[in-house]
Amino acid sequence: MQVYVYRNEEQVAQAAAMIFAAELAAKPNLVLGLATGTTPIPTYQRLIALNRDGLIDFSQARSYNLDEYVGLEPGHPASYRYFMNVKLFDHINIDKANTHVPSGLGDVKKNADAYDAAIEEAGGIDLQLLGIGHNGHIGFNEPNPRAFIYKTNVVTLTPSTIQANARLFDKEADVPRQAISLGIGGIMNARRVILLATGRGKAQAVRDAVKGDITPLLPASILKAHRNAQFLLDEEAASLL
Ligand code: PGA
């Protein structure tokens, strides 16, 4: 992995948006792996502006999101499908039919298998955008001895993730306890990975991922074994390196 440090989150977003622009220019039908959370929002805002100005074209792009809560309808304001529509898809020229978020409804195990098959059918993910959890998770692959599970799977969220995400719900008790998440295999198979981390709160997880051993107890550490992964950090997130 390579590590790049920028002054602030605006510069991180600018760098990430430029990578999207370059990759899409080289391959208009790029398969994007997209992420939710607070971190990618400034990047999505830049992508929207670039698209509005005609500098980036999503008309042939396809996208697969990392994860979704189990049990939330796509129209639920805390669902990741809703997030993606509101924060990005509604404002760019991507064909919504080409955007995919795993479904946490019905037979989730079957959905998980179908998701991996669909990504494979699409030719795999070209550019995977990631955030990092305070506990080092990527997607919803939470730290535990089995975190390096290859396939998309149903995962149980840790108390720290539930607490971190409670801000998006009326109350903590409303946060689903399970999610469907792209597996580590799907992430590691991506041709290029960019992980964004901003703010002091991510500094320890970033340090452990960059400097520590590769361990399922810090899932982002696996990216050290990826041949084309870049960490784009602001100074605060990089402050313990
Ligand atoms: P955040 O989440 O961007 O909201 O901090 C990142 C993550 O949990 O992967």
PDB file of N, CA, C and O and ligand atoms in Angstrom, residues 36-40 131-134 137-139 165 167 202, ligand 1:
ATOM      1  N   THR A  36     -20.253   4.048   1.949  1.00  0.00           N
ATOM      2  CA  THR A  36     -21.088   5.031   2.631  1.00  0.00           C
ATOM      3  C   THR A  36     -20.311   5.573   3.832  1.00  0.00           C
ATOM      4  O   THR A  36     -19.122   5.320   3.973  1.00  0.00           O
ATOM      5  N   GLY A  37     -20.984   6.314   4.697  1.00  0.00           N
ATOM      6  CA  GLY A  37     -20.306   6.899   5.855  1.00  0.00           C
ATOM      7  C   GLY A  37     -20.052   8.380   5.636  1.00  0.00           C
ATOM      8  O   GLY A  37     -20.314   8.915   4.555  1.00  0.00           O
ATOM      9  N   THR A  38     -19.517   9.004   6.648  1.00  0.00           N
ATOM     10  CA  THR A  38     -19.269  10.450   6.589  1.00  0.00           C
ATOM     11  C   THR A  38     -18.058  10.766   5.717  1.00  0.00           C
ATOM     12  O   THR A  38     -18.030  11.776   5.013  1.00  0.00           O
ATOM     13  N   THR A  39     -17.054   9.899   5.769  1.00  0.00           N
ATOM     14  CA  THR A  39     -15.786  10.203   5.103  1.00  0.00           C
ATOM     15  C   THR A  39     -15.908  10.463   3.602  1.00  0.00           C
ATOM     16  O   THR A  39     -15.315  11.421   3.112  1.00  0.00           O
ATOM     17  N   PRO A  40     -16.653   9.637   2.847  1.00  0.00           N
ATOM     18  CA  PRO A  40     -16.655   9.877   1.395  1.00  0.00           C
ATOM     19  C   PRO A  40     -17.535  11.039   0.933  1.00  0.00           C
ATOM     20  O   PRO A  40     -17.497  11.395  -0.249  1.00  0.00           O
ATOM     21  N   GLY A 131     -13.732   3.520   3.360  1.00  0.00           N
ATOM     22  CA  GLY A 131     -13.423   4.240   4.591  1.00  0.00           C
ATOM     23  C   GLY A 131     -12.785   3.233   5.534  1.00  0.00           C
ATOM     24  O   GLY A 131     -12.489   2.093   5.159  1.00  0.00           O
ATOM     25  N   ILE A 132     -12.565   3.645   6.743  1.00  0.00           N
ATOM     26  CA  ILE A 132     -12.050   2.721   7.765  1.00  0.00           C
ATOM     27  C   ILE A 132     -12.795   3.006   9.068  1.00  0.00           C
ATOM     28  O   ILE A 132     -13.007   4.173   9.421  1.00  0.00           O
ATOM     29  N   GLY A 133     -13.221   1.941   9.736  1.00  0.00           N
ATOM     30  CA  GLY A 133     -13.897   2.135  11.016  1.00  0.00           C
ATOM     31  C   GLY A 133     -12.896   2.482  12.111  1.00  0.00           C
ATOM     32  O   GLY A 133     -11.688   2.244  11.963  1.00  0.00           O
ATOM     33  N   HIS A 134     -13.402   3.018  13.201  1.00  0.00           N
ATOM     34  CA  HIS A 134     -12.515   3.297  14.341  1.00  0.00           C
ATOM     35  C   HIS A 134     -11.844   2.021  14.819  1.00  0.00           C
ATOM     36  O   HIS A 134     -10.757   2.044  15.387  1.00  0.00           O
ATOM     37  N   HIS A 137     -12.358  -1.706  10.804  1.00  0.00           N
ATOM     38  CA  HIS A 137     -13.135  -2.481   9.830  1.00  0.00           C
ATOM     39  C   HIS A 137     -13.086  -1.828   8.449  1.00  0.00           C
ATOM     40  O   HIS A 137     -12.881  -0.622   8.319  1.00  0.00           O
ATOM     41  N   ILE A 138     -13.252  -2.646   7.421  1.00  0.00           N
ATOM     42  CA  ILE A 138     -13.467  -2.145   6.062  1.00  0.00           C
ATOM     43  C   ILE A 138     -14.740  -2.810   5.549  1.00  0.00           C
ATOM     44  O   ILE A 138     -14.940  -3.997   5.748  1.00  0.00           O
ATOM     45  N   GLY A 139     -15.593  -2.015   4.873  1.00  0.00           N
ATOM     46  CA  GLY A 139     -16.959  -2.481   4.687  1.00  0.00           C
ATOM     47  C   GLY A 139     -17.494  -2.699   6.090  1.00  0.00           C
ATOM     48  O   GLY A 139     -17.208  -1.930   7.015  1.00  0.00           O
ATOM     49  N   ASN A 165     -22.560   4.434  14.535  1.00  0.00           N
ATOM     50  CA  ASN A 165     -23.571   4.675  13.504  1.00  0.00           C
ATOM     51  C   ASN A 165     -24.912   5.103  14.074  1.00  0.00           C
ATOM     52  O   ASN A 165     -25.834   5.417  13.323  1.00  0.00           O
ATOM     53  N   ARG A 167     -25.790   7.754  15.310  1.00  0.00           N
ATOM     54  CA  ARG A 167     -26.140   9.134  14.983  1.00  0.00           C
ATOM     55  C   ARG A 167     -27.086   9.215  13.786  1.00  0.00           C
ATOM     56  O   ARG A 167     -27.750  10.227  13.581  1.00  0.00           O
ATOM     57  N   LYS A 202      -9.574   8.575  13.586  1.00  0.00           N
ATOM     58  CA  LYS A 202      -9.153   7.419  12.778  1.00  0.00           C
ATOM     59  C   LYS A 202      -7.663   7.142  12.905  1.00  0.00           C
ATOM     60  O   LYS A 202      -7.153   6.171  12.326  1.00  0.00           O
TER      61      LYS A 202
HETATM   62  P1  PGA B   1     -17.242   6.993   8.620  1.00  0.00           P
HETATM   63  O1  PGA B   1     -17.285   5.419   8.539  1.00  0.00           O
HETATM   64  O2  PGA B   1     -16.777   7.481   7.299  1.00  0.00           O
HETATM   65  O3  PGA B   1     -18.662   7.400   8.897  1.00  0.00           O
HETATM   66  O4  PGA B   1     -16.309   7.351   9.725  1.00  0.00           O
HETATM   67  C1  PGA B   1     -16.213   4.752   7.972  1.00  0.00           C
HETATM   68  C2  PGA B   1     -16.380   3.261   8.137  1.00  0.00           C
HETATM   69  O5  PGA B   1     -16.990   2.818   9.131  1.00  0.00           O
HETATM   70  O6  PGA B   1     -15.905   2.525   7.267  1.00  0.00           O
END
